[in-house]
Amino acid sequence: MPFSKRKVCLFAALLLGTVSLSAQNILSDYDSLPISRPKALKSKYKVNHPVIHEISILHGEPRAVTVLPKKFWGNLAEGTFTLLSGFSTSSSEEALWVSGNELRSNDETYNWQVLLFLRGEYMKNRERVQNEDGSSSVETQRGVYIDWSQGAYGLILEQGDTLGGFTLIAKPEADPDNLYWLSRIREESSELRDKLKKYEAGQMNFNFQLIGVLRGQLFSVLTNGSHYKSLLMLEEQPEAIFQNHPDYMILSKKDRIHPYLLLNKTLEEERKMDMIRLAFLNNLMDQSMRVDFYSR
């Protein structure tokens, strides 16, 4: 039993050493906040913070900002043609879309509403199908395709007041400065690399960046998709590092990647709470970008 305890202590020391080493190069003095997700299929997180200790991510489906015209006679003609000919017909219309999202805290004072403006295309496809009784009918499929490669824009609101806004950049590696930071925030531990390999089959890795203004300060959240790690900056100065986890089911507990947030100790408490929510804003965007079609 004593030997087992020594092994546990040694493992904990090595784990803390790895975390310290990965942050030491960027943040010289920091607090570490562990983050847990009690239920794997729920976007509800526990944070080791005395004020904001619980955050839920709520996603809204996009709706058109501009009203799409109703082409009644055109739709009727297309449906008739499809039914008689057996060929499928389709139409599309590009529009600006907006989705209402929320970061909901245990204290509603710190809730963030996030309005996300997206460029998408409304698609409608008609196809003749054979029914079981031998008759034919027209099946219509409608949906919105979101083009994340063109980025997005967002507004951040707290208690009805607009705190700031941001731009989503889908390919931040085009900027040489970002390439430098992407390499700096990558975790090099062999243990994490071995774990990440087990997620390869279902992964959708991509780098992205959020650039915006919050309470009058410039901020940036740069994410290295291959390591699920992000650098948070205020006024171009590194202030936090967020280690996320792959959003897929892993059966073995030993293969789980536990998220955490490292915060610059010198930050004011209000800024620390902003960093916590910016980390989860990053998580909200990461989850959002994995969905590119909404049925209608």
Tab-separated table of C-alpha atoms in Angstrom, residues 82-184:
chain	number	residue	atom	x	y	z
A	82	THR	CA	-40.602	17.028	-60.416
A	83	LEU	CA	-43.690	14.857	-59.943
A	84	LEU	CA	-44.315	14.393	-63.685
A	85	SER	CA	-40.746	14.011	-64.909
A	86	GLY	CA	-39.097	12.140	-62.069
A	87	PHE	CA	-36.148	14.532	-62.110
A	88	SER	CA	-35.140	16.388	-59.011
A	89	THR	CA	-35.072	20.158	-58.886
A	90	SER	CA	-33.258	22.381	-56.438
A	91	SER	CA	-32.849	26.027	-55.621
A	92	SER	CA	-30.659	28.017	-53.282
A	93	GLU	CA	-30.449	31.496	-51.891
A	94	GLU	CA	-27.626	33.084	-49.971
A	95	ALA	CA	-28.442	35.175	-46.925
A	96	LEU	CA	-27.167	36.528	-43.645
A	97	TRP	CA	-28.127	34.381	-40.655
A	98	VAL	CA	-28.000	34.989	-36.912
A	99	SER	CA	-28.059	32.543	-34.005
A	100	GLY	CA	-28.641	33.404	-30.372
A	101	ASN	CA	-26.342	31.529	-27.979
A	102	GLU	CA	-25.682	31.752	-24.266
A	103	LEU	CA	-23.005	31.090	-21.682
A	104	ARG	CA	-25.134	30.509	-18.599
A	105	SER	CA	-23.418	30.813	-15.225
A	106	ASN	CA	-24.501	29.640	-11.766
A	107	ASP	CA	-25.036	33.371	-11.114
A	108	GLU	CA	-27.143	34.983	-13.872
A	109	THR	CA	-25.271	38.250	-13.294
A	110	TYR	CA	-22.388	36.719	-15.238
A	111	ASN	CA	-24.405	35.215	-18.094
A	112	TRP	CA	-23.248	36.114	-21.596
A	113	GLN	CA	-25.563	36.255	-24.566
A	114	VAL	CA	-23.680	35.680	-27.814
A	115	LEU	CA	-25.283	36.765	-31.086
A	116	LEU	CA	-23.485	35.065	-33.958
A	117	PHE	CA	-23.863	36.391	-37.516
A	118	LEU	CA	-23.160	33.822	-40.221
A	119	ARG	CA	-23.033	33.647	-43.976
A	120	GLY	CA	-25.112	30.716	-45.181
A	121	GLU	CA	-27.067	29.344	-48.088
A	122	TYR	CA	-30.658	28.188	-47.894
A	123	MET	CA	-31.053	25.076	-50.058
A	124	LYS	CA	-34.267	23.426	-51.182
A	125	ASN	CA	-34.311	20.150	-53.069
A	126	ARG	CA	-37.325	18.295	-54.491
A	127	GLU	CA	-37.189	14.671	-55.542
A	128	ARG	CA	-39.854	12.218	-56.719
A	129	VAL	CA	-40.138	9.164	-54.462
A	130	GLN	CA	-42.044	5.898	-54.850
A	131	ASN	CA	-44.559	5.169	-52.096
A	132	GLU	CA	-45.320	1.686	-50.754
A	133	ASP	CA	-48.690	1.597	-52.553
A	134	GLY	CA	-47.004	2.227	-55.909
A	135	SER	CA	-47.968	5.882	-56.156
A	136	SER	CA	-45.481	8.735	-56.509
A	137	SER	CA	-45.053	11.820	-54.410
A	138	VAL	CA	-42.628	14.684	-54.089
A	139	GLU	CA	-40.248	14.765	-51.135
A	140	THR	CA	-38.827	18.168	-50.272
A	141	GLN	CA	-35.659	18.676	-48.270
A	142	ARG	CA	-34.794	22.106	-46.937
A	143	GLY	CA	-31.826	23.301	-44.950
A	144	VAL	CA	-29.205	25.946	-44.314
A	145	TYR	CA	-25.566	25.341	-45.176
A	146	ILE	CA	-23.159	27.508	-43.177
A	147	ASP	CA	-19.873	28.439	-44.821
A	148	TRP	CA	-17.501	28.692	-41.844
A	149	SER	CA	-14.509	29.241	-44.127
A	150	GLN	CA	-15.747	32.805	-44.647
A	151	GLY	CA	-15.655	33.496	-40.924
A	152	ALA	CA	-18.376	34.965	-38.730
A	153	TYR	CA	-19.094	37.957	-36.511
A	154	GLY	CA	-20.374	38.025	-32.954
A	155	LEU	CA	-21.710	40.350	-30.291
A	156	ILE	CA	-21.281	39.737	-26.547
A	157	LEU	CA	-24.019	40.968	-24.223
A	158	GLU	CA	-24.254	40.901	-20.437
A	159	GLN	CA	-27.522	41.844	-18.695
A	160	GLY	CA	-28.728	43.498	-21.891
A	161	ASP	CA	-25.610	45.645	-22.354
A	162	THR	CA	-23.215	45.097	-25.256
A	163	LEU	CA	-19.765	44.367	-23.812
A	164	GLY	CA	-18.021	43.940	-27.142
A	165	GLY	CA	-17.803	42.016	-30.370
A	166	PHE	CA	-15.493	39.709	-32.260
A	167	THR	CA	-14.562	38.278	-35.630
A	168	LEU	CA	-13.975	34.588	-36.318
A	169	ILE	CA	-10.932	33.852	-38.500
A	170	ALA	CA	-11.103	30.321	-39.890
A	171	LYS	CA	-7.470	30.026	-41.027
A	172	PRO	CA	-5.304	32.046	-38.635
A	173	GLU	CA	-2.094	30.256	-39.699
A	174	ALA	CA	-1.962	32.574	-42.728
A	175	ASP	CA	-0.528	35.198	-40.338
A	176	PRO	CA	3.194	34.557	-39.505
A	177	ASP	CA	2.671	35.905	-35.965
A	178	ASN	CA	-0.067	33.355	-35.390
A	179	LEU	CA	2.174	30.559	-36.642
A	180	TYR	CA	4.663	31.522	-33.951
A	181	TRP	CA	2.054	31.422	-31.172
A	182	LEU	CA	0.439	28.229	-32.475
A	183	SER	CA	3.768	26.468	-32.071
A	184	ARG	CA	4.338	28.011	-28.612
